[in-house]
């Protein structure tokens, strides 16, 4: 058997059950869900499945009328799909790295573009960052996830977690900010000198400032959010 034979390729790339439970990293950029009931996932993230699984787009009033108004207001791209049934479901999002988090009565905020999947036991709500909505293309929004259960988030390349303490606030670029602990409420600040220095768009002039006790997750990549309503 040669190094580049089809047999060797299949051996190197075949699906392997790792016995990790409901959410399992098949590869660093592919999420396997051992579905037995129902999960929520980012619309369009399904790449393959087997078994009997039914996919439905999020019902317009499924999560309450308040969230419908928020989704219409933000024009955001985190449309959800519900997968129900039994089988193996594989999700991915543009080759981004996937991180699984098991919340245990925790609260975490996740950038709306970076939330890949979550269990129905997780309570969630869309939070629009109104103060920055008029300053960036499409504004910026995040999803507040609370409760006990699994969520999967995505990042471009490897994520970095920075600790926030009262003595050491952390300032980030909104386009590189992925998630932060529920104990933090970021404030927005502008930096005219930074904008002038880079000589680019408004992205570098807007910063998120985290003060208090908690953590913030960033990625080595600046995502540009486009408003589909524009």
PDB file of C-alpha atoms in Angstrom:
ATOM      1  CA  UNK A   1       0.000   0.000   0.000  1.00  0.00           C
ATOM      2  CA  UNK A   2       1.514   3.291  -1.064  1.00  0.00           C
ATOM      3  CA  UNK A   3       1.487   6.472   0.987  1.00  0.00           C
ATOM      4  CA  UNK A   4      -0.937   8.172  -1.418  1.00  0.00           C
ATOM      5  CA  UNK A   5      -3.302   5.283  -2.193  1.00  0.00           C
ATOM      6  CA  UNK A   6      -7.056   5.650  -1.847  1.00  0.00           C
ATOM      7  CA  UNK A   7      -6.960   3.048   0.919  1.00  0.00           C
ATOM      8  CA  UNK A   8      -4.480   5.148   2.868  1.00  0.00           C
ATOM      9  CA  UNK A   9      -6.528   8.302   2.227  1.00  0.00           C
ATOM     10  CA  UNK A  10      -9.657   6.622   3.596  1.00  0.00           C
ATOM     11  CA  UNK A  11      -7.718   5.418   6.621  1.00  0.00           C
ATOM     12  CA  UNK A  12      -6.444   8.919   7.357  1.00  0.00           C
ATOM     13  CA  UNK A  13      -9.752  10.755   6.857  1.00  0.00           C
ATOM     14  CA  UNK A  14     -12.516   8.326   7.851  1.00  0.00           C
ATOM     15  CA  UNK A  15     -15.024   9.255  10.522  1.00  0.00           C
ATOM     16  CA  UNK A  16     -14.148   7.883  13.956  1.00  0.00           C
ATOM     17  CA  UNK A  17     -16.431   7.834  16.980  1.00  0.00           C
ATOM     18  CA  UNK A  18     -14.572   9.382  19.887  1.00  0.00           C
ATOM     19  CA  UNK A  19     -17.268   8.704  22.448  1.00  0.00           C
ATOM     20  CA  UNK A  20     -17.383  12.324  23.605  1.00  0.00           C
ATOM     21  CA  UNK A  21     -21.159  12.585  23.774  1.00  0.00           C
ATOM     22  CA  UNK A  22     -23.624  14.878  22.018  1.00  0.00           C
ATOM     23  CA  UNK A  23     -21.069  17.338  20.614  1.00  0.00           C
ATOM     24  CA  UNK A  24     -17.829  15.910  19.262  1.00  0.00           C
ATOM     25  CA  UNK A  25     -14.996  17.515  17.311  1.00  0.00           C
ATOM     26  CA  UNK A  26     -14.582  15.251  14.292  1.00  0.00           C
ATOM     27  CA  UNK A  27     -11.770  17.572  13.186  1.00  0.00           C
ATOM     28  CA  UNK A  28     -10.797  21.006  14.551  1.00  0.00           C
ATOM     29  CA  UNK A  29     -13.078  22.536  11.889  1.00  0.00           C
ATOM     30  CA  UNK A  30     -15.940  20.030  11.768  1.00  0.00           C
ATOM     31  CA  UNK A  31     -18.486  19.434  14.515  1.00  0.00           C
ATOM     32  CA  UNK A  32     -20.212  16.062  14.825  1.00  0.00           C
ATOM     33  CA  UNK A  33     -23.508  16.026  16.691  1.00  0.00           C
ATOM     34  CA  UNK A  34     -24.782  12.642  17.866  1.00  0.00           C
ATOM     35  CA  UNK A  35     -28.394  13.730  17.588  1.00  0.00           C
ATOM     36  CA  UNK A  36     -31.078  11.954  19.581  1.00  0.00           C
ATOM     37  CA  UNK A  37     -33.671  14.718  19.870  1.00  0.00           C
ATOM     38  CA  UNK A  38     -33.186  18.351  18.838  1.00  0.00           C
ATOM     39  CA  UNK A  39     -30.496  21.016  18.534  1.00  0.00           C
ATOM     40  CA  UNK A  40     -30.282  24.549  17.168  1.00  0.00           C
ATOM     41  CA  UNK A  41     -27.607  25.397  14.611  1.00  0.00           C
ATOM     42  CA  UNK A  42     -26.570  28.271  12.406  1.00  0.00           C
ATOM     43  CA  UNK A  43     -28.587  28.133   9.192  1.00  0.00           C
ATOM     44  CA  UNK A  44     -26.533  26.796   6.300  1.00  0.00           C
ATOM     45  CA  UNK A  45     -23.927  25.117   8.516  1.00  0.00           C
ATOM     46  CA  UNK A  46     -24.925  21.509   7.711  1.00  0.00           C
ATOM     47  CA  UNK A  47     -22.331  19.761   5.525  1.00  0.00           C
ATOM     48  CA  UNK A  48     -23.471  16.121   5.911  1.00  0.00           C
ATOM     49  CA  UNK A  49     -25.637  13.812   7.997  1.00  0.00           C
ATOM     50  CA  UNK A  50     -26.919  10.271   8.263  1.00  0.00           C
ATOM     51  CA  UNK A  51     -29.957   8.810   9.961  1.00  0.00           C
ATOM     52  CA  UNK A  52     -33.389  10.407  10.037  1.00  0.00           C
ATOM     53  CA  UNK A  53     -32.981  14.122  10.638  1.00  0.00           C
ATOM     54  CA  UNK A  54     -35.436  16.854   9.732  1.00  0.00           C
ATOM     55  CA  UNK A  55     -34.315  20.437   9.197  1.00  0.00           C
ATOM     56  CA  UNK A  56     -36.569  23.427   9.732  1.00  0.00           C
ATOM     57  CA  UNK A  57     -35.815  27.093   9.569  1.00  0.00           C
ATOM     58  CA  UNK A  58     -36.547  28.996  12.730  1.00  0.00           C
ATOM     59  CA  UNK A  59     -40.264  29.742  12.958  1.00  0.00           C
ATOM     60  CA  UNK A  60     -40.992  33.458  12.889  1.00  0.00           C
ATOM     61  CA  UNK A  61     -42.613  33.406  16.329  1.00  0.00           C
ATOM     62  CA  UNK A  62     -40.850  30.324  17.685  1.00  0.00           C
ATOM     63  CA  UNK A  63     -38.759  32.248  20.185  1.00  0.00           C
ATOM     64  CA  UNK A  64     -41.213  35.010  21.020  1.00  0.00           C
ATOM     65  CA  UNK A  65     -42.187  38.209  19.280  1.00  0.00           C
ATOM     66  CA  UNK A  66     -39.481  40.230  21.055  1.00  0.00           C
ATOM     67  CA  UNK A  67     -36.752  38.292  19.273  1.00  0.00           C
ATOM     68  CA  UNK A  68     -38.523  38.699  15.940  1.00  0.00           C
ATOM     69  CA  UNK A  69     -38.356  42.474  16.306  1.00  0.00           C
ATOM     70  CA  UNK A  70     -34.700  42.331  17.325  1.00  0.00           C
ATOM     71  CA  UNK A  71     -33.806  40.171  14.335  1.00  0.00           C
ATOM     72  CA  UNK A  72     -35.636  42.542  11.995  1.00  0.00           C
ATOM     73  CA  UNK A  73     -33.938  45.521  13.610  1.00  0.00           C
ATOM     74  CA  UNK A  74     -30.428  44.112  13.470  1.00  0.00           C
ATOM     75  CA  UNK A  75     -30.736  42.565  10.018  1.00  0.00           C
ATOM     76  CA  UNK A  76     -28.323  40.024  11.405  1.00  0.00           C
ATOM     77  CA  UNK A  77     -27.095  36.887   9.721  1.00  0.00           C
ATOM     78  CA  UNK A  78     -27.608  34.450  12.551  1.00  0.00           C
ATOM     79  CA  UNK A  79     -30.692  32.789  11.187  1.00  0.00           C
ATOM     80  CA  UNK A  80     -31.157  29.507  13.031  1.00  0.00           C
ATOM     81  CA  UNK A  81     -32.226  26.094  11.876  1.00  0.00           C
ATOM     82  CA  UNK A  82     -33.698  23.360  14.046  1.00  0.00           C
ATOM     83  CA  UNK A  83     -32.464  19.811  13.494  1.00  0.00           C
ATOM     84  CA  UNK A  84     -34.684  17.094  14.963  1.00  0.00           C
ATOM     85  CA  UNK A  85     -34.437  13.324  14.803  1.00  0.00           C
ATOM     86  CA  UNK A  86     -31.780  10.710  15.319  1.00  0.00           C
ATOM     87  CA  UNK A  87     -28.465  10.358  13.515  1.00  0.00           C
ATOM     88  CA  UNK A  88     -25.086  11.962  13.029  1.00  0.00           C
ATOM     89  CA  UNK A  89     -25.027  15.601  11.934  1.00  0.00           C
ATOM     90  CA  UNK A  90     -21.904  17.383  10.712  1.00  0.00           C
ATOM     91  CA  UNK A  91     -21.612  21.166  10.897  1.00  0.00           C
ATOM     92  CA  UNK A  92     -18.970  23.632   9.727  1.00  0.00           C
ATOM     93  CA  UNK A  93     -18.730  27.357   9.032  1.00  0.00           C
ATOM     94  CA  UNK A  94     -16.333  28.520   6.317  1.00  0.00           C
ATOM     95  CA  UNK A  95     -13.498  26.392   7.682  1.00  0.00           C
ATOM     96  CA  UNK A  96     -13.399  28.262  10.990  1.00  0.00           C
ATOM     97  CA  UNK A  97     -11.954  26.546  14.072  1.00  0.00           C
ATOM     98  CA  UNK A  98     -14.630  25.142  16.391  1.00  0.00           C
ATOM     99  CA  UNK A  99     -14.584  25.222  20.185  1.00  0.00           C
ATOM    100  CA  UNK A 100     -17.075  23.285  22.312  1.00  0.00           C
ATOM    101  CA  UNK A 101     -18.114  24.783  25.645  1.00  0.00           C
ATOM    102  CA  UNK A 102     -20.183  22.977  28.273  1.00  0.00           C
ATOM    103  CA  UNK A 103     -22.043  25.651  30.195  1.00  0.00           C
ATOM    104  CA  UNK A 104     -22.892  24.708  33.765  1.00  0.00           C
ATOM    105  CA  UNK A 105     -25.361  27.324  34.886  1.00  0.00           C
ATOM    106  CA  UNK A 106     -23.094  29.881  33.189  1.00  0.00           C
ATOM    107  CA  UNK A 107     -23.687  33.005  31.141  1.00  0.00           C
ATOM    108  CA  UNK A 108     -21.587  33.872  28.095  1.00  0.00           C
ATOM    109  CA  UNK A 109     -21.995  36.418  25.316  1.00  0.00           C
ATOM    110  CA  UNK A 110     -21.050  35.256  21.813  1.00  0.00           C
ATOM    111  CA  UNK A 111     -20.709  37.356  18.687  1.00  0.00           C
ATOM    112  CA  UNK A 112     -23.751  36.534  16.577  1.00  0.00           C
ATOM    113  CA  UNK A 113     -21.642  35.442  13.630  1.00  0.00           C
ATOM    114  CA  UNK A 114     -19.602  33.023  15.754  1.00  0.00           C
ATOM    115  CA  UNK A 115     -22.331  30.895  17.362  1.00  0.00           C
ATOM    116  CA  UNK A 116     -22.494  27.567  15.486  1.00  0.00           C
ATOM    117  CA  UNK A 117     -24.806  25.354  17.552  1.00  0.00           C
ATOM    118  CA  UNK A 118     -26.367  24.922  20.988  1.00  0.00           C
ATOM    119  CA  UNK A 119     -28.613  22.589  22.918  1.00  0.00           C
ATOM    120  CA  UNK A 120     -32.290  23.477  23.458  1.00  0.00           C
ATOM    121  CA  UNK A 121     -31.585  23.662  27.204  1.00  0.00           C
ATOM    122  CA  UNK A 122     -29.647  26.890  26.610  1.00  0.00           C
ATOM    123  CA  UNK A 123     -31.645  30.094  27.006  1.00  0.00           C
ATOM    124  CA  UNK A 124     -30.571  32.711  24.488  1.00  0.00           C
ATOM    125  CA  UNK A 125     -31.366  36.286  23.556  1.00  0.00           C
ATOM    126  CA  UNK A 126     -30.101  38.675  20.894  1.00  0.00           C
ATOM    127  CA  UNK A 127     -28.407  41.792  22.243  1.00  0.00           C
ATOM    128  CA  UNK A 128     -27.942  44.665  19.807  1.00  0.00           C
ATOM    129  CA  UNK A 129     -25.067  47.002  20.556  1.00  0.00           C
ATOM    130  CA  UNK A 130     -27.056  50.107  19.770  1.00  0.00           C
ATOM    131  CA  UNK A 131     -24.303  52.582  20.563  1.00  0.00           C
ATOM    132  CA  UNK A 132     -22.177  51.154  17.792  1.00  0.00           C
ATOM    133  CA  UNK A 133     -24.939  50.270  15.320  1.00  0.00           C
ATOM    134  CA  UNK A 134     -24.539  53.453  13.311  1.00  0.00           C
ATOM    135  CA  UNK A 135     -20.744  53.349  13.380  1.00  0.00           C
ATOM    136  CA  UNK A 136     -20.094  49.990  11.726  1.00  0.00           C
ATOM    137  CA  UNK A 137     -21.476  48.296   8.623  1.00  0.00           C
ATOM    138  CA  UNK A 138     -24.587  46.475   9.756  1.00  0.00           C
ATOM    139  CA  UNK A 139     -23.979  47.337  13.391  1.00  0.00           C
ATOM    140  CA  UNK A 140     -22.836  44.706  15.820  1.00  0.00           C
ATOM    141  CA  UNK A 141     -24.888  42.230  17.813  1.00  0.00           C
ATOM    142  CA  UNK A 142     -24.275  39.322  20.123  1.00  0.00           C
ATOM    143  CA  UNK A 143     -26.161  36.402  21.603  1.00  0.00           C
ATOM    144  CA  UNK A 144     -26.492  35.941  25.348  1.00  0.00           C
ATOM    145  CA  UNK A 145     -26.381  32.223  26.189  1.00  0.00           C
ATOM    146  CA  UNK A 146     -27.369  31.082  29.662  1.00  0.00           C
ATOM    147  CA  UNK A 147     -27.979  27.787  31.416  1.00  0.00           C
ATOM    148  CA  UNK A 148     -26.588  24.280  31.361  1.00  0.00           C
ATOM    149  CA  UNK A 149     -25.736  22.514  28.131  1.00  0.00           C
ATOM    150  CA  UNK A 150     -23.380  22.460  25.169  1.00  0.00           C
ATOM    151  CA  UNK A 151     -22.653  25.304  22.776  1.00  0.00           C
ATOM    152  CA  UNK A 152     -20.194  25.428  19.883  1.00  0.00           C
ATOM    153  CA  UNK A 153     -18.483  28.653  18.835  1.00  0.00           C
ATOM    154  CA  UNK A 154     -16.234  29.369  15.865  1.00  0.00           C
ATOM    155  CA  UNK A 155     -13.109  31.448  15.378  1.00  0.00           C
ATOM    156  CA  UNK A 156     -10.810  32.257  12.504  1.00  0.00           C
ATOM    157  CA  UNK A 157      -7.681  30.397  13.574  1.00  0.00           C
ATOM    158  CA  UNK A 158      -6.868  29.813  17.257  1.00  0.00           C
ATOM    159  CA  UNK A 159      -8.745  31.820  19.895  1.00  0.00           C
ATOM    160  CA  UNK A 160      -6.997  33.716  22.672  1.00  0.00           C
ATOM    161  CA  UNK A 161      -8.661  34.281  26.052  1.00  0.00           C
ATOM    162  CA  UNK A 162      -7.685  37.399  27.975  1.00  0.00           C
ATOM    163  CA  UNK A 163      -8.398  37.770  31.678  1.00  0.00           C
ATOM    164  CA  UNK A 164     -10.157  40.943  32.782  1.00  0.00           C
ATOM    165  CA  UNK A 165      -9.659  42.254  36.317  1.00  0.00           C
ATOM    166  CA  UNK A 166     -10.556  45.565  37.989  1.00  0.00           C
ATOM    167  CA  UNK A 167      -6.880  46.521  37.831  1.00  0.00           C
ATOM    168  CA  UNK A 168      -6.431  45.390  34.211  1.00  0.00           C
ATOM    169  CA  UNK A 169      -9.237  46.278  31.793  1.00  0.00           C
ATOM    170  CA  UNK A 170      -8.960  44.835  28.280  1.00  0.00           C
ATOM    171  CA  UNK A 171      -9.560  46.821  25.077  1.00  0.00           C
ATOM    172  CA  UNK A 172     -10.352  44.938  21.867  1.00  0.00           C
ATOM    173  CA  UNK A 173     -11.192  45.478  18.226  1.00  0.00           C
ATOM    174  CA  UNK A 174     -14.924  44.681  17.841  1.00  0.00           C
ATOM    175  CA  UNK A 175     -14.257  42.796  14.585  1.00  0.00           C
ATOM    176  CA  UNK A 176     -11.822  40.465  16.343  1.00  0.00           C
ATOM    177  CA  UNK A 177     -13.928  39.939  19.479  1.00  0.00           C
ATOM    178  CA  UNK A 178     -15.630  36.535  19.657  1.00  0.00           C
ATOM    179  CA  UNK A 179     -17.070  36.106  23.165  1.00  0.00           C
ATOM    180  CA  UNK A 180     -16.947  37.320  26.749  1.00  0.00           C
ATOM    181  CA  UNK A 181     -18.144  36.242  30.161  1.00  0.00           C
ATOM    182  CA  UNK A 182     -21.628  37.155  31.319  1.00  0.00           C
ATOM    183  CA  UNK A 183     -20.213  39.241  34.167  1.00  0.00           C
ATOM    184  CA  UNK A 184     -18.877  41.859  31.729  1.00  0.00           C
ATOM    185  CA  UNK A 185     -20.682  44.683  29.950  1.00  0.00           C
ATOM    186  CA  UNK A 186     -18.417  46.208  27.306  1.00  0.00           C
ATOM    187  CA  UNK A 187     -18.337  49.931  26.686  1.00  0.00           C
ATOM    188  CA  UNK A 188     -17.454  51.426  23.332  1.00  0.00           C
ATOM    189  CA  UNK A 189     -14.806  54.052  22.880  1.00  0.00           C
ATOM    190  CA  UNK A 190     -13.335  55.755  19.838  1.00  0.00           C
ATOM    191  CA  UNK A 191      -9.709  56.469  19.177  1.00  0.00           C
ATOM    192  CA  UNK A 192      -9.165  59.143  16.538  1.00  0.00           C
ATOM    193  CA  UNK A 193      -5.389  58.780  16.643  1.00  0.00           C
ATOM    194  CA  UNK A 194      -5.614  55.061  15.938  1.00  0.00           C
ATOM    195  CA  UNK A 195      -7.906  55.686  12.989  1.00  0.00           C
ATOM    196  CA  UNK A 196      -5.498  58.287  11.625  1.00  0.00           C
ATOM    197  CA  UNK A 197      -2.529  56.013  12.157  1.00  0.00           C
ATOM    198  CA  UNK A 198      -3.989  53.113  10.208  1.00  0.00           C
ATOM    199  CA  UNK A 199      -5.564  55.289   7.570  1.00  0.00           C
ATOM    200  CA  UNK A 200      -8.293  52.739   7.052  1.00  0.00           C
ATOM    201  CA  UNK A 201     -12.030  52.521   7.677  1.00  0.00           C
ATOM    202  CA  UNK A 202     -13.830  53.228  10.920  1.00  0.00           C
ATOM    203  CA  UNK A 203     -13.162  49.710  12.281  1.00  0.00           C
ATOM    204  CA  UNK A 204      -9.868  50.600  13.944  1.00  0.00           C
ATOM    205  CA  UNK A 205     -11.269  53.739  15.539  1.00  0.00           C
ATOM    206  CA  UNK A 206     -13.942  51.869  17.532  1.00  0.00           C
ATOM    207  CA  UNK A 207     -12.842  49.800  20.480  1.00  0.00           C
ATOM    208  CA  UNK A 208     -14.586  47.619  23.047  1.00  0.00           C
ATOM    209  CA  UNK A 209     -13.501  48.248  26.635  1.00  0.00           C
ATOM    210  CA  UNK A 210     -14.041  45.482  29.185  1.00  0.00           C
ATOM    211  CA  UNK A 211     -13.831  46.387  32.854  1.00  0.00           C
ATOM    212  CA  UNK A 212     -14.546  44.267  35.924  1.00  0.00           C
ATOM    213  CA  UNK A 213     -13.931  40.574  36.557  1.00  0.00           C
ATOM    214  CA  UNK A 214     -14.141  38.007  33.767  1.00  0.00           C
ATOM    215  CA  UNK A 215     -12.655  37.076  30.418  1.00  0.00           C
ATOM    216  CA  UNK A 216     -12.857  38.026  26.748  1.00  0.00           C
ATOM    217  CA  UNK A 217     -12.090  35.805  23.733  1.00  0.00           C
ATOM    218  CA  UNK A 218     -10.454  37.270  20.624  1.00  0.00           C
ATOM    219  CA  UNK A 219      -9.323  35.837  17.293  1.00  0.00           C
ATOM    220  CA  UNK A 220      -6.374  36.805  15.052  1.00  0.00           C
ATOM    221  CA  UNK A 221      -8.712  37.987  12.314  1.00  0.00           C
ATOM    222  CA  UNK A 222     -11.004  40.945  11.711  1.00  0.00           C
ATOM    223  CA  UNK A 223     -14.411  39.873  10.481  1.00  0.00           C
ATOM    224  CA  UNK A 224     -16.347  42.417   8.450  1.00  0.00           C
ATOM    225  CA  UNK A 225     -20.080  42.297   9.060  1.00  0.00           C
ATOM    226  CA  UNK A 226     -22.320  43.275   6.192  1.00  0.00           C
ATOM    227  CA  UNK A 227     -25.932  44.236   6.672  1.00  0.00           C
ATOM    228  CA  UNK A 228     -28.048  42.065   4.347  1.00  0.00           C
ATOM    229  CA  UNK A 229     -30.740  44.780   4.378  1.00  0.00           C
ATOM    230  CA  UNK A 230     -28.399  47.408   2.977  1.00  0.00           C
TER     231      UNK A 230
END
